Amino acid sequence: MSKNILVIDDEENIRESFVLALEDTGYQVDTVGTGEEGIGKERSKKYDLIFLDLKMAGMDGIEALRRIRKVNKKTPIYIVTAFYKEFFDGLKAVEKEEISFELIKKPIHGDEILLVAKSVLEGPIGH
Amino acid sequence: MKKYLLKLYVTGNAPKAEQVIANVRRICDGEFCDQYELKIIDVLRQQQLAEDEKILATPTLIREKPHPARRIIGDLDDKEKVLLGLGLKPHAE
């Protein structure tokens, strides 16, 4: 059965980069531009992996993460962010609430998106 | 000097990260006995180390020694997949 991936990012070119990177994998990739849409999508379909941008206008990634985790504690959620100390302060607060997430570093290239997705969904790939 | 040197980059110290660490330790204990050193790096608190090591995502497990270095990302639960990803053969049981 095909794996389902959800990409939540307010930048269209980023969403497109995920779709392009994963287009030959057989994974079903859905993309949305806001946290609210992401929550709505997540409630309507079972996803095997979620990529969630940290810095978004409106509902940011941290709030979206909290709301998704209220109803879904299992699906791996990868927060897409630059590794800046200032960005991590909000994530440390979420960590204290025992909300699980993983990190994927921005900027990210197509082959890196593919590597992470395959590693998470099919098992670790040595490189 | 230990034969195997590994580094594990995780996100924070919430229960999920603790579980990943415990899994990796279990695998290492079973395969390497006391011939390994495992360094744990919390990317949330040591982001510069993660930058320097060019960590792409968490969790990442790096086998630094024996050379050449090799790394894997993602699900670190399955012993065989972890060892194969690191370029190591599981011991016969």
Short mmCIF file of C-alpha atoms in Angstrom, two decimals, chain B residues 2 8 20 42 57 84:
data_model
loop_
_atom_site.label_atom_id
_atom_site.label_comp_id
_atom_site.label_asym_id
_atom_site.label_seq_id
_atom_site.Cartn_x
_atom_site.Cartn_y
_atom_site.Cartn_z
CA LYS B 2 37.27 1.35 21.84
CA LEU B 8 23.79 9.77 17.95
CA VAL B 20 15.76 6.09 20.46
CA ASP B 42 20.94 16.86 21.63
CA ALA B 57 17.80 15.38 10.18
CA LEU B 84 23.44 -2.86 7.57
#
